[in-house]
mmCIF file with all atom_site columns, C-alpha atoms in Angstrom:
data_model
loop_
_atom_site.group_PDB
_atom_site.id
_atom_site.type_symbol
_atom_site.label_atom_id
_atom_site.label_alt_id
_atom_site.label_comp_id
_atom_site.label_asym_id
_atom_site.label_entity_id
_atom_site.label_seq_id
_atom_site.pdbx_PDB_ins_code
_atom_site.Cartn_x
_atom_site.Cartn_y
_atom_site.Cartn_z
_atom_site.occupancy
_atom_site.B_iso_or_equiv
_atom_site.pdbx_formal_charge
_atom_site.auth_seq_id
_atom_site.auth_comp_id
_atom_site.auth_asym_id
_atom_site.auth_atom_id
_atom_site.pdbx_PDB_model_num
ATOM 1  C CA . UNK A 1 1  ? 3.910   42.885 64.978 1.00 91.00 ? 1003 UNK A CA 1
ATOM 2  C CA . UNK A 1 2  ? 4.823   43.903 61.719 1.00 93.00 ? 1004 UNK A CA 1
ATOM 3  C CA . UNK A 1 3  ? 7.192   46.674 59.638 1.00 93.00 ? 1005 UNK A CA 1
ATOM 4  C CA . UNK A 1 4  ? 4.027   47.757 57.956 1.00 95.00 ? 1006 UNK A CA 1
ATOM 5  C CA . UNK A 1 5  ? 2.350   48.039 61.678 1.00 96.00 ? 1007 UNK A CA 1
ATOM 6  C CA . UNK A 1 6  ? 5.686   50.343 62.721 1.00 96.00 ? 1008 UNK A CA 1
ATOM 7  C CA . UNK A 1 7  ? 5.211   52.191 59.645 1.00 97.00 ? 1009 UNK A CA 1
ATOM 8  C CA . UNK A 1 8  ? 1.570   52.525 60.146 1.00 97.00 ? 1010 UNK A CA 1
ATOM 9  C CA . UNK A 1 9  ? 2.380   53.800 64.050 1.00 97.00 ? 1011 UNK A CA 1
ATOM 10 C CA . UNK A 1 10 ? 5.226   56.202 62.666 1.00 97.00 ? 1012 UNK A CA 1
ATOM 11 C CA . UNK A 1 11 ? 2.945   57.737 60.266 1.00 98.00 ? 1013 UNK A CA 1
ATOM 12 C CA . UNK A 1 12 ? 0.218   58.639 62.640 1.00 97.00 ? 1014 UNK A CA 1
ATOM 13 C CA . UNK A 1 13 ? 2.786   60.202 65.126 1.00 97.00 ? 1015 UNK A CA 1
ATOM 14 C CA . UNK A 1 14 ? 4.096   61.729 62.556 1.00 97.00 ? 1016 UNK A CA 1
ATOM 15 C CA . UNK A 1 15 ? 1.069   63.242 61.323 1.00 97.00 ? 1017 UNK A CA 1
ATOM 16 C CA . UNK A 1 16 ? -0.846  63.647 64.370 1.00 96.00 ? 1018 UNK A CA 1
ATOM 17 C CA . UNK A 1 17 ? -3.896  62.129 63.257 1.00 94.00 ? 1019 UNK A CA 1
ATOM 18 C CA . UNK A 1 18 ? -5.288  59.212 61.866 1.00 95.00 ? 1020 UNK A CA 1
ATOM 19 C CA . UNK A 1 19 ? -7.186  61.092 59.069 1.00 94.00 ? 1021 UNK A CA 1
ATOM 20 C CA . UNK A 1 20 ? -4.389  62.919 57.804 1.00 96.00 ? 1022 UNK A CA 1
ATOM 21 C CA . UNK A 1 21 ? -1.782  60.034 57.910 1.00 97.00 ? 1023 UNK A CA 1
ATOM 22 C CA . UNK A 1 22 ? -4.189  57.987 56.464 1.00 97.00 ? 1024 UNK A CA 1
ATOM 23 C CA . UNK A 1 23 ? -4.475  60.119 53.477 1.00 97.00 ? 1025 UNK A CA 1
ATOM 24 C CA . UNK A 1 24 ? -0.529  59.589 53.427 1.00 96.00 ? 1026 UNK A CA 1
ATOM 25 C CA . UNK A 1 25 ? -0.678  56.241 53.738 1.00 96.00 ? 1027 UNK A CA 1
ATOM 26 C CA . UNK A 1 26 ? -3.195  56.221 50.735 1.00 96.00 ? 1028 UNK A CA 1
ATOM 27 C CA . UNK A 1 27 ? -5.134  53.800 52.902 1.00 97.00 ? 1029 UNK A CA 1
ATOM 28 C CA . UNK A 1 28 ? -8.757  54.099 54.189 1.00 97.00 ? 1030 UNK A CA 1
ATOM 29 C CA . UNK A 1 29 ? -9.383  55.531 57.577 1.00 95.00 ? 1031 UNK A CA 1
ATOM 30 C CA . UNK A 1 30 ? -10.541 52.359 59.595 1.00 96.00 ? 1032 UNK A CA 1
ATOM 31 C CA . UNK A 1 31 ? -8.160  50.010 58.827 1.00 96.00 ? 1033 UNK A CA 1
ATOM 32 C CA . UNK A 1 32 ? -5.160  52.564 60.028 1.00 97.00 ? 1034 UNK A CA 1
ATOM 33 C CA . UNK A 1 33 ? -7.544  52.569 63.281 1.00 95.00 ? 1035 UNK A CA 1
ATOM 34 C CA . UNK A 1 34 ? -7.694  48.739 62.929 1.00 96.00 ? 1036 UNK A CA 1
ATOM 35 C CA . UNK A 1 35 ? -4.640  48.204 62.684 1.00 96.00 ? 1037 UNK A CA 1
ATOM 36 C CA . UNK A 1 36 ? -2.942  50.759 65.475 1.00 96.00 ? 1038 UNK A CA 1
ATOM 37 C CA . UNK A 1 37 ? -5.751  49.041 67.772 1.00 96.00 ? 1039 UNK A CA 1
ATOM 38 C CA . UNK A 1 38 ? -4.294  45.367 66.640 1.00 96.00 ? 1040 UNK A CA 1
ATOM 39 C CA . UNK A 1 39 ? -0.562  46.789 67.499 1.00 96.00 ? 1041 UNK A CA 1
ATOM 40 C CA . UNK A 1 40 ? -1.725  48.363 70.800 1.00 96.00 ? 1042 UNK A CA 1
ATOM 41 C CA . UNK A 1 41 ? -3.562  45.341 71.761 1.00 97.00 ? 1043 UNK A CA 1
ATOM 42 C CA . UNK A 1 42 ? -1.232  42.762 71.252 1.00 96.00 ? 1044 UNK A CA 1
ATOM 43 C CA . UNK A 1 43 ? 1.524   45.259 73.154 1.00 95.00 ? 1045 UNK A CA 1
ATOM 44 C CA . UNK A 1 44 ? -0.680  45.348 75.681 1.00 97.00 ? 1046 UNK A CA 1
ATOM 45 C CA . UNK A 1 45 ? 0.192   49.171 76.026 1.00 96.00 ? 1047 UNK A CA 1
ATOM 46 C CA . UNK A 1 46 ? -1.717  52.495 74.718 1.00 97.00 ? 1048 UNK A CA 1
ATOM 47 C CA . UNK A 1 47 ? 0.610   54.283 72.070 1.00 97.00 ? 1049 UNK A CA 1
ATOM 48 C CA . UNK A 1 48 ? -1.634  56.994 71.376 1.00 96.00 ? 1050 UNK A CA 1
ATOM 49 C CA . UNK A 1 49 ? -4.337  59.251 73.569 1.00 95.00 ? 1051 UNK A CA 1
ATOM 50 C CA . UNK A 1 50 ? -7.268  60.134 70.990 1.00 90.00 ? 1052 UNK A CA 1
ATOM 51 C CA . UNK A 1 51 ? -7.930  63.924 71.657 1.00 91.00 ? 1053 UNK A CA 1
ATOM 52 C CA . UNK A 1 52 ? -9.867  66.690 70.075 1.00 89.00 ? 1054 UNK A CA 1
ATOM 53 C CA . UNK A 1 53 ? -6.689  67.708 68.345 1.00 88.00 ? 1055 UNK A CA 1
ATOM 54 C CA . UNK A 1 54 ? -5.971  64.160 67.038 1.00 90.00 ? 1056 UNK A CA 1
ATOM 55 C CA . UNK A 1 55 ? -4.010  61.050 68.181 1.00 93.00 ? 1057 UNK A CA 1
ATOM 56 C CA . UNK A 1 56 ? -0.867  62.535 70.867 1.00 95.00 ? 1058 UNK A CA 1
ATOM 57 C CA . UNK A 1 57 ? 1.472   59.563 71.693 1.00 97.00 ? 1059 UNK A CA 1
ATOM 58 C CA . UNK A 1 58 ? 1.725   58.674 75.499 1.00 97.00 ? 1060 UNK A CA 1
ATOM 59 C CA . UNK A 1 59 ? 5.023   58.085 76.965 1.00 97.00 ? 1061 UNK A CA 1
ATOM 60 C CA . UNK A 1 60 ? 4.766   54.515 76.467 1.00 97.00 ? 1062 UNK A CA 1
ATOM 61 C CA . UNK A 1 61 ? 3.810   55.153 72.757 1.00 97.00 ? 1063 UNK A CA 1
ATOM 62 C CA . UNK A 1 62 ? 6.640   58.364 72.571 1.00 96.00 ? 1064 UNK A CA 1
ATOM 63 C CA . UNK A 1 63 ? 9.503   55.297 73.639 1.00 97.00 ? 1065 UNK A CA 1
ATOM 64 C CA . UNK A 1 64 ? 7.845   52.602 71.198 1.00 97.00 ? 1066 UNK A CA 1
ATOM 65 C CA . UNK A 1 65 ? 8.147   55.074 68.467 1.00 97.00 ? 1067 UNK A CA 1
ATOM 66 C CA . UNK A 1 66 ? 11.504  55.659 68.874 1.00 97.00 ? 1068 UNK A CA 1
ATOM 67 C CA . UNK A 1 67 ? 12.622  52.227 68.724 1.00 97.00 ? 1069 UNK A CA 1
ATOM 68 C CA . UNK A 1 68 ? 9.513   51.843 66.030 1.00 97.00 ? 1070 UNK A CA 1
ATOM 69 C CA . UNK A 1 69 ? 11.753  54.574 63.772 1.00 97.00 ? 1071 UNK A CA 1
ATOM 70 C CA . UNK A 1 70 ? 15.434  52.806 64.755 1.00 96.00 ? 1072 UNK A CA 1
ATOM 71 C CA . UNK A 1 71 ? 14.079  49.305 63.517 1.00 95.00 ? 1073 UNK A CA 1
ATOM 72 C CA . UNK A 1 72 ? 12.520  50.597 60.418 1.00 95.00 ? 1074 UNK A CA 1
ATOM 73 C CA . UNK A 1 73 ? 15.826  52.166 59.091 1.00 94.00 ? 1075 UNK A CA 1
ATOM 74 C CA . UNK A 1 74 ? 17.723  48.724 60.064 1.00 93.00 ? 1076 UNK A CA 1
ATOM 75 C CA . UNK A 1 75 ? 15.347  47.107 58.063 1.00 89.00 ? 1077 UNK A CA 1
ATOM 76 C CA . UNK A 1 76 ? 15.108  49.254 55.366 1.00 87.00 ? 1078 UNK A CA 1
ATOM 77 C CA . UNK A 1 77 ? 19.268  49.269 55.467 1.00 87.00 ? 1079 UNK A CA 1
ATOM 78 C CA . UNK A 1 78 ? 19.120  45.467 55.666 1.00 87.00 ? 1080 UNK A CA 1
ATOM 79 C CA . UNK A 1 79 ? 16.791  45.459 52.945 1.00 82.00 ? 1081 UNK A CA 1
ATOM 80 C CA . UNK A 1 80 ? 18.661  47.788 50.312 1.00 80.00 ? 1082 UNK A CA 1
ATOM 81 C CA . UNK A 1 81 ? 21.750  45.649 51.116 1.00 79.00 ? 1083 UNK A CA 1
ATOM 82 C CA . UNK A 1 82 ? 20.016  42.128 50.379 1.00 77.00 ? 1084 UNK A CA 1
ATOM 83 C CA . UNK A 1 83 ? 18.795  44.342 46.725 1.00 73.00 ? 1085 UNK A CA 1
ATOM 84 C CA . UNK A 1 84 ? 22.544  45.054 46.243 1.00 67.00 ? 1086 UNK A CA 1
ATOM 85 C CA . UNK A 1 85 ? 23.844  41.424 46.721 1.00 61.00 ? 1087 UNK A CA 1
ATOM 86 C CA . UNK A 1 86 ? 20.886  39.867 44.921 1.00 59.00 ? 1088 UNK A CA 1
ATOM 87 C CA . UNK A 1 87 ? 22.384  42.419 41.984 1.00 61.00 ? 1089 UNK A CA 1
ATOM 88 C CA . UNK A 1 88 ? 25.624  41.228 42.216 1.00 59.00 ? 1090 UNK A CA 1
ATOM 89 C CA . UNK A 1 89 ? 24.338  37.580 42.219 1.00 60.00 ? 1091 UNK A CA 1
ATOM 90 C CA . UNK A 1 90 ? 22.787  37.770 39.001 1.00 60.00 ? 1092 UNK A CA 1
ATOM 91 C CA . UNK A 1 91 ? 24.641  39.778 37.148 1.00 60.00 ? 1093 UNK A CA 1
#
């Protein structure tokens, strides 16, 4: 699992569908399907039921994101504080 794999999971919950969060993602269509299959399959667990309406997360998928959305901002918290001491560092 990945933070680009999160952020590919958060998008489509976010959006609803695959089409329109790939658009977002500026990626093509199949490899967001690719890769949310990869993520589910190597969970074990079904994050999202593909409807009519577009991709609703189950309440496995509803808890993942959650935690999906917590570790992201760590990271990306950890990751603007690594940018500020690297500053520092050279400067």
């Amino acid at each position: 699992m990945t933070i680009q794999q999160l952020n590919y999971a958060i998008a489509v919950f976010r959006a609803g569908s695959i089409n329109r969060a790939a658009q977002k993602l500026y990626i093509a269509q199949p490899n967001l399907s690719n890769a949310i299959k990869s993520l589910e399959d190597e969970l074990n667990i079904t994050l999202f039921q593909r409807t009519p309406r577009g991709m609703e997360p189950t309440r496995a998928g509803e808890k993942f994101i959650l935690r999906a959305m917590e570790l992201v901002a760590q990271f990306d918290a950890f990751s603007c504080a690594i940018g500020m001491v690297v500053a520092v560092v050279v400067s």
